[in-house]
Short mmCIF file of C-alpha atoms and ligand atoms in Angstrom, two decimals:
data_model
loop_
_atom_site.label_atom_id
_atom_site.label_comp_id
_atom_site.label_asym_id
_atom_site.label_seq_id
_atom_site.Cartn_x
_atom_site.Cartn_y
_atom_site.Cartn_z
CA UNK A 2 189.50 106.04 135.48
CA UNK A 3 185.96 106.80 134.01
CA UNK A 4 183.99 109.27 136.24
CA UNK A 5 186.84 109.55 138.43
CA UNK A 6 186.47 112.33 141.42
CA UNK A 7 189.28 114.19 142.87
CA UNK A 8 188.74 114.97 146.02
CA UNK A 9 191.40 117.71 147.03
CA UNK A 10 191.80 116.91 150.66
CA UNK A 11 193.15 113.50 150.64
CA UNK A 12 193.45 113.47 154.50
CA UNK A 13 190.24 113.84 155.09
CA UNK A 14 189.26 111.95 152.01
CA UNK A 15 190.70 108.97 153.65
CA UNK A 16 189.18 109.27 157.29
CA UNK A 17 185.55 109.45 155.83
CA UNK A 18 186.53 105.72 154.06
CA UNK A 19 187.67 104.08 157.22
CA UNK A 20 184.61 105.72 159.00
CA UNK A 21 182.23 104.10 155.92
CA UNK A 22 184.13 100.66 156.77
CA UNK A 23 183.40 100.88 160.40
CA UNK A 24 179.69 101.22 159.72
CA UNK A 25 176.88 98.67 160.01
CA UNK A 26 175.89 97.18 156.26
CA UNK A 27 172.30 98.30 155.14
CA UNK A 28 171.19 95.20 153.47
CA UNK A 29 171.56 91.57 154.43
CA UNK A 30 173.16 89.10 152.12
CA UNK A 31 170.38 86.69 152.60
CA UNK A 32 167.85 89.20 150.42
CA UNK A 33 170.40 89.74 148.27
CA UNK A 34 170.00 85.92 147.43
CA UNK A 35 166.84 85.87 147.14
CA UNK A 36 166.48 88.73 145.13
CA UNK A 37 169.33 86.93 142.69
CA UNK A 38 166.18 83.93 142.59
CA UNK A 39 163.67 86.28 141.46
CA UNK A 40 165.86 87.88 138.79
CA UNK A 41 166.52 84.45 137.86
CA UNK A 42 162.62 83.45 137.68
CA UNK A 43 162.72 86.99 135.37
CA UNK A 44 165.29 85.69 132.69
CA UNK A 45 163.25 82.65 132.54
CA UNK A 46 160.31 83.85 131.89
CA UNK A 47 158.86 83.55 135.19
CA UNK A 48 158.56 86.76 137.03
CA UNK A 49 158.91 90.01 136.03
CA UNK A 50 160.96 93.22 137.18
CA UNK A 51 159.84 96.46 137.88
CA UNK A 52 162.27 99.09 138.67
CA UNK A 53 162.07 102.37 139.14
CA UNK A 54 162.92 105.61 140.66
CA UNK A 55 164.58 108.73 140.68
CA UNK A 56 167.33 109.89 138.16
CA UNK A 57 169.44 111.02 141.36
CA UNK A 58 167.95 111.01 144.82
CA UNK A 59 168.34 114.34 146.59
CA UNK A 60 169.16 114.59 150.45
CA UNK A 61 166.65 116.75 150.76
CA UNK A 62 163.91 114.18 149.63
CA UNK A 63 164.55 112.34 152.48
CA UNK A 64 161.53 112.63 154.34
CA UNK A 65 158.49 109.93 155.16
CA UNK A 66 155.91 111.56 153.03
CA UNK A 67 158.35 111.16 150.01
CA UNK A 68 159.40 107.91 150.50
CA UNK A 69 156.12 106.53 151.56
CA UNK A 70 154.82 108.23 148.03
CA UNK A 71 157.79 106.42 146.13
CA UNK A 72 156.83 103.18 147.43
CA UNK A 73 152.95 103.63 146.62
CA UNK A 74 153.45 104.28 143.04
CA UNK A 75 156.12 101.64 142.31
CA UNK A 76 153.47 99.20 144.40
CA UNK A 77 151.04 100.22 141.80
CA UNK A 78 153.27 99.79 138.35
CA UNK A 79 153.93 96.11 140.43
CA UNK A 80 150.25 95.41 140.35
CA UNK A 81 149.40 96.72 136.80
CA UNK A 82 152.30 94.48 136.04
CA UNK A 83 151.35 91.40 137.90
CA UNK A 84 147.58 91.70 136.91
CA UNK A 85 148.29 92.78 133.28
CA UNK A 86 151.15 89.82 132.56
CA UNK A 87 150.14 87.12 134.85
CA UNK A 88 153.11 86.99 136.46
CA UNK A 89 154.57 87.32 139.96
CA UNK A 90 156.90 90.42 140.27
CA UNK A 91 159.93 91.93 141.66
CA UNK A 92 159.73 95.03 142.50
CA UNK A 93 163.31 97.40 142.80
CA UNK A 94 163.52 100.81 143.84
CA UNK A 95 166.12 103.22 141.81
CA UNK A 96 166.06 104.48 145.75
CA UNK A 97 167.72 104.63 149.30
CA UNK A 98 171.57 104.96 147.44
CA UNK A 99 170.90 106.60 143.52
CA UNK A 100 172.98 109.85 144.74
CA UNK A 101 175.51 109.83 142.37
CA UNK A 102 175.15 110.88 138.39
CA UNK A 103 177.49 109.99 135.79
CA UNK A 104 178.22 112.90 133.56
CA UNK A 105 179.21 113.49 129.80
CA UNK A 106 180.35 116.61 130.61
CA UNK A 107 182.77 117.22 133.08
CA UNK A 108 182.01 121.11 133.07
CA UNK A 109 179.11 123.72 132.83
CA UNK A 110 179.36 127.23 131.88
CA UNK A 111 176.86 129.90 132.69
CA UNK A 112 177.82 133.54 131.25
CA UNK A 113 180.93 133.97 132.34
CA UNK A 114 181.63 131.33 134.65
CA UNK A 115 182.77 127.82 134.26
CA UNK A 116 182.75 125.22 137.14
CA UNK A 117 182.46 121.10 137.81
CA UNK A 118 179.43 119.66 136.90
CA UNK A 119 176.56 118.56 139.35
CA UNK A 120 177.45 115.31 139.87
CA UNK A 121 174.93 113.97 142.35
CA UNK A 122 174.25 114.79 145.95
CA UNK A 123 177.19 112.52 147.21
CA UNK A 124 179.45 114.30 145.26
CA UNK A 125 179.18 118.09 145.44
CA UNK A 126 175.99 120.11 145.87
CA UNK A 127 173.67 121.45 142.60
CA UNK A 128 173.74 125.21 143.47
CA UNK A 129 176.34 126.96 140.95
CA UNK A 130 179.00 128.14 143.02
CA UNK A 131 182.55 127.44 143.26
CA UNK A 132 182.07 125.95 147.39
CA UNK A 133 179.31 123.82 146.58
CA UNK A 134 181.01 122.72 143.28
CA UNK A 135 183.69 121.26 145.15
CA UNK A 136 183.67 116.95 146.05
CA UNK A 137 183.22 116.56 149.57
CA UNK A 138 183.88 113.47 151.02
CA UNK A 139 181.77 114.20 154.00
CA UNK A 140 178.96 113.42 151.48
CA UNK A 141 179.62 110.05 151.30
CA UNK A 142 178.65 110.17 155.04
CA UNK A 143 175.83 112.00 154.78
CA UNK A 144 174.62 109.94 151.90
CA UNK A 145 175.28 106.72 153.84
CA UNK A 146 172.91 108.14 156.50
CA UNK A 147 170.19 109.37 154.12
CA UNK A 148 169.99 105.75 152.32
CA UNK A 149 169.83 104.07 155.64
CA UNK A 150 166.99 106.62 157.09
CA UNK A 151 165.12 105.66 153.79
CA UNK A 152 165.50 101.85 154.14
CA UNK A 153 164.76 102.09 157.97
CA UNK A 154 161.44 103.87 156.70
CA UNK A 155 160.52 101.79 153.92
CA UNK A 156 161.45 98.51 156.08
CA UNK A 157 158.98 99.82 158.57
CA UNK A 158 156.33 100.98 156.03
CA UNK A 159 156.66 97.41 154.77
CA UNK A 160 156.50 95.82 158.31
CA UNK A 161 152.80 97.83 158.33
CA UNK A 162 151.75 95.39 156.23
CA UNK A 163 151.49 98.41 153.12
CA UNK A 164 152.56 95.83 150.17
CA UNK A 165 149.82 93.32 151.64
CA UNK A 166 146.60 92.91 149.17
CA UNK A 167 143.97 93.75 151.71
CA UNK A 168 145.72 96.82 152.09
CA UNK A 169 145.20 97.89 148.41
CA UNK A 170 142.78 101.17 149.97
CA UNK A 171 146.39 102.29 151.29
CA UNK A 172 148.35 102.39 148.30
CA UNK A 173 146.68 105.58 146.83
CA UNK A 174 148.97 108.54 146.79
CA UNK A 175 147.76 111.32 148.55
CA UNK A 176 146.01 114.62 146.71
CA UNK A 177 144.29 114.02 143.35
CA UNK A 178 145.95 112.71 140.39
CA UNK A 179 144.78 112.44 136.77
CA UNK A 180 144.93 108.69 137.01
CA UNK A 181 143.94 107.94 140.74
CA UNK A 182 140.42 106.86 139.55
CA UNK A 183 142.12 104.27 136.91
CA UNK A 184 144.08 102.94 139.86
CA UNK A 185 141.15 103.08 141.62
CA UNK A 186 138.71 101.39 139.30
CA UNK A 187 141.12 97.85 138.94
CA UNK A 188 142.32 97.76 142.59
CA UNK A 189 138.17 97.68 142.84
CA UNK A 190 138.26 95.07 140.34
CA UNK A 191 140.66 92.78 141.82
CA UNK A 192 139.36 93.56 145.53
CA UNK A 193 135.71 92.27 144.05
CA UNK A 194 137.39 89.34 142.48
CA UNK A 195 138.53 88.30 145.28
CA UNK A 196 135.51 88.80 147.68
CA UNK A 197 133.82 86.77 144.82
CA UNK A 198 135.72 84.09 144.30
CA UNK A 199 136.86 83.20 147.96
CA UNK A 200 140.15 82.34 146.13
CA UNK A 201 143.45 83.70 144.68
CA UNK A 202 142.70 82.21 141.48
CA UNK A 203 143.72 84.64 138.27
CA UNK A 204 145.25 86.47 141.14
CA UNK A 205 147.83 84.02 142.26
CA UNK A 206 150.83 85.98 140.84
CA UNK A 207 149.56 88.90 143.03
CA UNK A 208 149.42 87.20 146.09
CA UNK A 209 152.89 85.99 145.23
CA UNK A 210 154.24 89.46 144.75
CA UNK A 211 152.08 90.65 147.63
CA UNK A 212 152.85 88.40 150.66
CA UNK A 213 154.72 90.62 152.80
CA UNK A 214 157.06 91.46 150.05
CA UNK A 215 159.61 94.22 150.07
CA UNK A 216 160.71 96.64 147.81
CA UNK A 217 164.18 96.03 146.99
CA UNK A 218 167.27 98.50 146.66
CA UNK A 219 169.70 99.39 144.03
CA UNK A 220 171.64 102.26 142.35
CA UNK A 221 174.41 102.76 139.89
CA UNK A 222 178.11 101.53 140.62
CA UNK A 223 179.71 104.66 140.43
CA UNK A 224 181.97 106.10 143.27
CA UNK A 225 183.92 102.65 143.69
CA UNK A 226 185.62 104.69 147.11
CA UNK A 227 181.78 104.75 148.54
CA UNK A 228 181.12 100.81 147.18
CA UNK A 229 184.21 99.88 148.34
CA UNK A 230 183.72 100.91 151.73
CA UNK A 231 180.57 99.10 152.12
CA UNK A 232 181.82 96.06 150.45
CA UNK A 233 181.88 92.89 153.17
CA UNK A 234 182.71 89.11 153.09
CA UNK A 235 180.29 86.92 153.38
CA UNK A 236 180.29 83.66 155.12
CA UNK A 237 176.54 82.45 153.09
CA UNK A 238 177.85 83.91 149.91
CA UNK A 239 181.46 82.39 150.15
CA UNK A 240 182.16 85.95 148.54
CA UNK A 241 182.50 89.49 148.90
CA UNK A 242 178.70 91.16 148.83
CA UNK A 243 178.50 94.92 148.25
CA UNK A 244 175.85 95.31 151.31
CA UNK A 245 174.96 99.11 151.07
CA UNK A 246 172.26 97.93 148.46
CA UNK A 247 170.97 94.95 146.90
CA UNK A 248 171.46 95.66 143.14
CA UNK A 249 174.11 97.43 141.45
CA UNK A 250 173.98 98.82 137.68
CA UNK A 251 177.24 99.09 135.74
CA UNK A 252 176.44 102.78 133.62
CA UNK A 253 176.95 103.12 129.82
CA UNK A 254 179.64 105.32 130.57
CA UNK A 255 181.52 102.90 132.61
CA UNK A 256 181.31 99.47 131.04
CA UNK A 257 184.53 99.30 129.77
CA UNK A 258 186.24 95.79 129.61
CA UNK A 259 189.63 97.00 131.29
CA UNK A 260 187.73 99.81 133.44
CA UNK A 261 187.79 100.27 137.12
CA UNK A 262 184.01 99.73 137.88
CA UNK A 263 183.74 96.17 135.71
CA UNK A 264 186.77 95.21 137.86
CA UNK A 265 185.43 96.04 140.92
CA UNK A 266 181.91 93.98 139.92
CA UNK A 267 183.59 91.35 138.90
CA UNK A 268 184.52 90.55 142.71
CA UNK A 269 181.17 90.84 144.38
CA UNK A 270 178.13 88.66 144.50
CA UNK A 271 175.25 91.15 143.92
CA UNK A 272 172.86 90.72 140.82
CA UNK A 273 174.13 93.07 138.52
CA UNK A 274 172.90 95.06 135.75
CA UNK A 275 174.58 96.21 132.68
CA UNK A 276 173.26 99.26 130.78
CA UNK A 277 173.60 98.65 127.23
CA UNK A 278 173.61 101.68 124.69
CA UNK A 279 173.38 101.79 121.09
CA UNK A 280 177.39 101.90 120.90
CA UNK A 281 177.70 98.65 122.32
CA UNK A 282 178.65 95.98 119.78
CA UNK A 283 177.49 92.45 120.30
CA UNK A 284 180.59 90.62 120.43
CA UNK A 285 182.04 93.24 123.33
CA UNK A 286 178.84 92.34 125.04
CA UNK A 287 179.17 88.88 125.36
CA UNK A 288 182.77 89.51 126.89
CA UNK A 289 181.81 91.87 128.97
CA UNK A 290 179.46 88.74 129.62
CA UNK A 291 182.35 86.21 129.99
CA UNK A 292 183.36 88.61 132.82
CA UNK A 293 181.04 89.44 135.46
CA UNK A 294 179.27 86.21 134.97
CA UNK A 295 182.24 83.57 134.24
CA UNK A 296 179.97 80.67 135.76
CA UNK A 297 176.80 81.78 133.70
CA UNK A 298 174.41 81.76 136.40
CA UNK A 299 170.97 83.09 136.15
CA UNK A 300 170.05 85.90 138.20
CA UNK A 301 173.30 87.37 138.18
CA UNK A 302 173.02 89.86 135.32
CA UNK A 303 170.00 91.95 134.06
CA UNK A 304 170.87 93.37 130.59
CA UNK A 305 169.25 96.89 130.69
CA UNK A 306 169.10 98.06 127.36
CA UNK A 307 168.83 101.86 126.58
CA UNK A 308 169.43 102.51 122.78
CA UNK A 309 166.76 104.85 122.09
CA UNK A 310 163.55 104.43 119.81
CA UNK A 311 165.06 105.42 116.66
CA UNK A 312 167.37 102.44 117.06
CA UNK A 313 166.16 99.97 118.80
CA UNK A 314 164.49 98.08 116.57
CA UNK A 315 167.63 97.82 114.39
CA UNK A 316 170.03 97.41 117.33
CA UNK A 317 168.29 94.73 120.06
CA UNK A 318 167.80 92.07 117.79
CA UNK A 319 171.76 91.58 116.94
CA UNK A 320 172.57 91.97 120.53
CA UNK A 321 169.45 89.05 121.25
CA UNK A 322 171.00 86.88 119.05
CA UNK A 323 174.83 87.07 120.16
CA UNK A 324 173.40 86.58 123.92
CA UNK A 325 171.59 83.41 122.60
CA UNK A 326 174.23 82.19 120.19
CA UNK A 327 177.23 82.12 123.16
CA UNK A 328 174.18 80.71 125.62
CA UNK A 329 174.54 83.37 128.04
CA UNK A 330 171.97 83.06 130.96
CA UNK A 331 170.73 86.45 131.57
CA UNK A 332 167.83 88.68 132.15
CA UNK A 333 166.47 91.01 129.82
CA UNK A 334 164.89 94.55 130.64
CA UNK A 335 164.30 97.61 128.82
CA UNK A 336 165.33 101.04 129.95
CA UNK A 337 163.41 103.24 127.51
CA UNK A 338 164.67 106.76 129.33
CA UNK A 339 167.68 106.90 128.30
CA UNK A 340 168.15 106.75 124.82
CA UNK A 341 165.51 109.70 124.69
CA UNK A 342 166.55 112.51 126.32
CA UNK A 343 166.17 115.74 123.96
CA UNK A 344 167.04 119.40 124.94
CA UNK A 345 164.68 121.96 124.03
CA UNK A 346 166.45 125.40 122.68
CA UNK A 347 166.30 126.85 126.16
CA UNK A 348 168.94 124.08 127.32
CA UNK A 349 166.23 122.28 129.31
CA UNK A 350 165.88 118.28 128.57
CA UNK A 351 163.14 116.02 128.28
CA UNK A 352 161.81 113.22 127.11
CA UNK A 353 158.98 112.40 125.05
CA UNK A 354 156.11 110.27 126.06
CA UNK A 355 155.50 108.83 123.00
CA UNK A 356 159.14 108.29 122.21
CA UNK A 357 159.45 106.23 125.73
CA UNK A 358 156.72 103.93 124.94
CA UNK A 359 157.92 103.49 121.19
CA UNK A 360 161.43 102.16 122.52
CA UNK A 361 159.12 99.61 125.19
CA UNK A 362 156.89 98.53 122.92
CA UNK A 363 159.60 98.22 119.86
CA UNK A 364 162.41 95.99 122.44
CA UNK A 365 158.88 94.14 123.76
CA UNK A 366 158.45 92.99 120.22
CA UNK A 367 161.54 92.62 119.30
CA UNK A 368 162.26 89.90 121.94
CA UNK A 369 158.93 88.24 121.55
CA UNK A 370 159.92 87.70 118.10
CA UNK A 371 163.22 86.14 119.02
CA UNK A 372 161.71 83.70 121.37
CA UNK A 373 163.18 85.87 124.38
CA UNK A 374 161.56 87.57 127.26
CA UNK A 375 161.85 90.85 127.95
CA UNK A 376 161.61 90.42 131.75
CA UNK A 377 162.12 94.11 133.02
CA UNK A 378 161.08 97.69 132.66
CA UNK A 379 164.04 100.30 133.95
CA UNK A 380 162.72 103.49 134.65
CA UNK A 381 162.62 107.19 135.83
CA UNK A 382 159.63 107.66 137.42
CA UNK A 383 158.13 110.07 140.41
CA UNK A 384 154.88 110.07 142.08
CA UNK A 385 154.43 113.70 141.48
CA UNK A 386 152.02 115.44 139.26
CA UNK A 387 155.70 117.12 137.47
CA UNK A 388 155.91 118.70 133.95
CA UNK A 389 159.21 116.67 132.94
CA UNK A 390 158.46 114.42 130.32
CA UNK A 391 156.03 115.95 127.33
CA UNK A 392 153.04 114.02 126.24
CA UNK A 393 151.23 111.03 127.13
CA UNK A 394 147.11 111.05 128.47
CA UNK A 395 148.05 114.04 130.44
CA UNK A 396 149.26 116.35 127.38
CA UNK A 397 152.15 117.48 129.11
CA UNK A 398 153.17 120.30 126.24
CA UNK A 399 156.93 121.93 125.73
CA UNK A 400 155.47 125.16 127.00
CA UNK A 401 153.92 123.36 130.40
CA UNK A 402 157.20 122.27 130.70
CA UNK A 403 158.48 124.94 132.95
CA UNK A 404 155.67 124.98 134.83
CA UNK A 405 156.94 121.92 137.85
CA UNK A 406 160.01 121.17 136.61
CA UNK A 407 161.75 119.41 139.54
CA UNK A 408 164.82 117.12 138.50
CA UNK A 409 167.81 118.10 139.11
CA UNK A 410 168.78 115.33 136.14
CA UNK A 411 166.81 113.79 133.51
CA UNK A 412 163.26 114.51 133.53
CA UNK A 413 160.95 111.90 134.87
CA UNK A 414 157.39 110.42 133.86
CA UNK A 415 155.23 111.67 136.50
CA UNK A 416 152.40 109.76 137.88
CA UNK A 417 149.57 109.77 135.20
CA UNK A 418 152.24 109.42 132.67
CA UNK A 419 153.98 106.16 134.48
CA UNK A 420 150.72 104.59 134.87
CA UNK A 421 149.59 104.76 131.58
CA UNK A 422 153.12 103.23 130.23
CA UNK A 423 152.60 100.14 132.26
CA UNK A 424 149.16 100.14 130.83
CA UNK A 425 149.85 100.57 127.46
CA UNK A 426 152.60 97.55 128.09
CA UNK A 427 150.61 95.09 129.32
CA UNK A 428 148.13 95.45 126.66
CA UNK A 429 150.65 95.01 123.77
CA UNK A 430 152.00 92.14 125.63
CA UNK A 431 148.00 90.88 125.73
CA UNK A 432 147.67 91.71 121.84
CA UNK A 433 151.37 89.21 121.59
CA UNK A 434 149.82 86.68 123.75
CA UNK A 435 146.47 86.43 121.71
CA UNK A 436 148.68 86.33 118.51
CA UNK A 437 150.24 83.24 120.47
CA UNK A 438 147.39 81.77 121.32
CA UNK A 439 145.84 81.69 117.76
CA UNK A 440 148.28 79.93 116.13
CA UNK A 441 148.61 77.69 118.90
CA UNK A 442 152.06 78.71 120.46
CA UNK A 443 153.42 79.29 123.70
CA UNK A 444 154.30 82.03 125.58
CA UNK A 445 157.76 81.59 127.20
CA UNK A 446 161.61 82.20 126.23
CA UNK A 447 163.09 80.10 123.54
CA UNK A 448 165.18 78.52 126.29
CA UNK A 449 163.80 75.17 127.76
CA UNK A 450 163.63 76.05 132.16
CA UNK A 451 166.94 75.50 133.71
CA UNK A 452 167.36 74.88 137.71
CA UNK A 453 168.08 78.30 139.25
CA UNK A 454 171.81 77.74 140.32
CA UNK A 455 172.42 80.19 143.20
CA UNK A 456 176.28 80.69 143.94
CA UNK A 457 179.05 83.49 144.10
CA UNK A 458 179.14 85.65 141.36
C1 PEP B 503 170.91 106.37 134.75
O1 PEP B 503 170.36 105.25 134.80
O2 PEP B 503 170.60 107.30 135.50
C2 PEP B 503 171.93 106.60 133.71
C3 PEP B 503 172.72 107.65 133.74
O3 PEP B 503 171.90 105.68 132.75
P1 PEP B 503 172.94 105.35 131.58
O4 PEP B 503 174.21 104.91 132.26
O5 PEP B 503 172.23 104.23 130.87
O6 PEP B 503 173.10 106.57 130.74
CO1 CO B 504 168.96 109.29 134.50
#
């Protein structure tokens, strides 16, 4: 099995599982339903996703401050978003669950020593010794008690009313940030708007997205033990419902036809998303299709494509057209972090800003040219002012690097940085729109509007 871990105390291995059964679920299936709605509104051309987060959580970012921050900033890319596009929102937190990481390699050497990757906090631990090298199934445990602190804390953060409009003045992080005053200036804007015109108005898709709504939850599918254990019938679904988060993302690494983790998604009702990589050929997409969606509803999978900026422009449109030739119902989104990751010569990986926003611009294009809608943005975000990602506004250089560099995985736009992406999006997808407009066209997927048909999966 792909990313399989081998836990050497099989004893104990099997105690923590039947302790994860015996648990309460995190998540209710009833959000996971209507979070399958929204995603459907997103594939046609109705809403729009916005999810973000961490590469890998860390146990020891479990604290209010953090979270709260987390929330603020993905809160803020919602409301760029919803006041750039016109559109209501859904907004999904990489968060409260993303402790495991995938890995190419399955070993690291330093000098003289070799030992298991890092492979996420539920795994094994980051420092490089042989002890904290070692799986632990107790982490499973302790990660099922970290994501449900977080949730209790951002269900609570949400029951203050935070996501509600007239508490815009809330949503700034805390400390100064490069782009604070931007946020600022159009949470002014819309605040005036609204004083002025008595009315929602132009702002109708914010008050959608902004009546009491929550953030939702999701991570990668990748320790099928942990999933497993929190995977429960359900009566409303008619189905089994993994309920330790709402969304689940099948990894490039793992998408194989005959693999473990598309057999284990194929018997659960989440919404689903399948990364998509440039090695994945059209034709093995649309199975993979045929598979976890056999009843082609909408809502149920969010293609998440990652194929780097180089090659996305050649890549997406192929894998566009197969989707619409075998009339697959599915959401698009673009994960431009991904396909970008460079190492510098001291071993240390980034990303650049520019090539991020080449790949999100390049896919937006691309699918406004095919009469599809790109309906997502997948991304790696924090709300911290860290020197991860080179480039953008900011001028993050290689050499600044260094200076607060904090993942223990793939670097991640930092605040100025992930504002100014959503920015930059929305005003492309403006300059698209006014294209539209002047030679009299519409702006919607090449698909007439189908009724949302909410079932198993
Ligand atoms: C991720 O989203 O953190 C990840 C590892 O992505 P991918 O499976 O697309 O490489
Ligand atoms: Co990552």
């Amino acid at each position: 099995m792909q990313q399989l871990v081998d836990y050497p105390d099989a004893v104990e291995f099997q105690r923590v599982l039947t302790q994860l059964e015996q648990r309460p679920a995190l998540v209710h299936p009833s959000e996971i339903t209507k979070l399958r709605q929204q995603i459907a509104e997103a594939g046609q051309g109705r809403r729009f996703i916005v999810q973000a987060g961490e590469c890998a959580e860390r146990f020891i970012d479990c604290q209010s401050e953090i979270i709260t921050e987390k929330m603020k900033i993905l809160l803020q890319l919602c409301l760029l978003a919803a006041h750039g596009l016109k559109k209501p929102v859904v907004a999904i937190g990489r968060i409260a669950g993303q402790f495991g990481k995938p890995r190419s390699d399955e070993i690291e050497k330093r000098e003289s020593q070799t030992l298991p990757s890092y492979r996420g906090d539920i795994i094994n631990g980051f420092e490089f010794s042989p002890a904290a090298r070692r799986p632990d199934p107790h982490r499973m445990l302790d990660a099922y008690q970290y994501a449900c602190a977080t949730l209790n804390w951002m269900r609570a953060v949400g029951e203050s009313g935070l996501s509600a409009l007239s508490q815009l003045k809330r949503w700034k992080l805390s400390g100064e940030h490069a782009q604070t005053r931007l946020f600022q200036d159009i949470a002014e804007r819309i605040e005036e708007s609204i004083a002025v015109l008595g009315a929602w108005g132009d702002y109708a898709p914010l008050s959608a997205f902004l009546s009491r709504n929550p953030i939702f939850t999701s991570h990668e599918a990748l320790l099928l033990p942990y999933e497993s254990a929190l995977t429960r019938w359900s009566e409303d679904e008619g189905s089994y419902v993994n309920l330790g988060t709402h969304f689940l993302w099948l990894g490039e690494r793992t998408r194989q036809l005959d693999g473990a983790h598309v057999e284990y998604l194929k018997g659960i009702a989440n919404p689903l998303g399948i990364k998509v990589g440039p090695s994945t050929a059209p034709d093995e997409l649309v199975a993979l299709l045929r598979q976890l969606n056999p009843n082609n509803e909408w809502g149920r999978i969010t293609l998440i494509t990652r194929l780097g900026q180089s090659k996305a422009a050649e890549l997406l449109p192929p894998l566009v057209r197969a989707v619409q030739k075998a009339k697959q119902n599915v959401t698009w989104a673009c994960d431009p972090m991904h396909g970008n990751i460079v190492r510098m010569s001291d071993g240390v990986k980034t990303r650049y800003f520019d090539s991020i926003m080449a790949e999100v611009l390049v896919s937006q294009k691309a699918h406004h040219e095919m009469g599809s809608w790109l309906g997502g943005l997948h991304l790696e975000i924090t709300a911290e002012d860290v020197t991860e990602c080179v480039g953008g506004e900011v001028g993050v250089t290689e050499s600044q690097l260094a200076l607060n560099y904090q993942s223990y995985c793939d670097p991640r736009l930092n605040y100025a940085q992930s504002l100014e992406l959503m920015i930059r999006f929305c005003d492309a997808f403006k300059g698209l729109a006014h294209c539209e407009a002047a030679s009299g066209g519409v702006i919607l997927p090449h698909r007439s509007v189908e009724p949302v048909v909410v079932g198993s999966g």
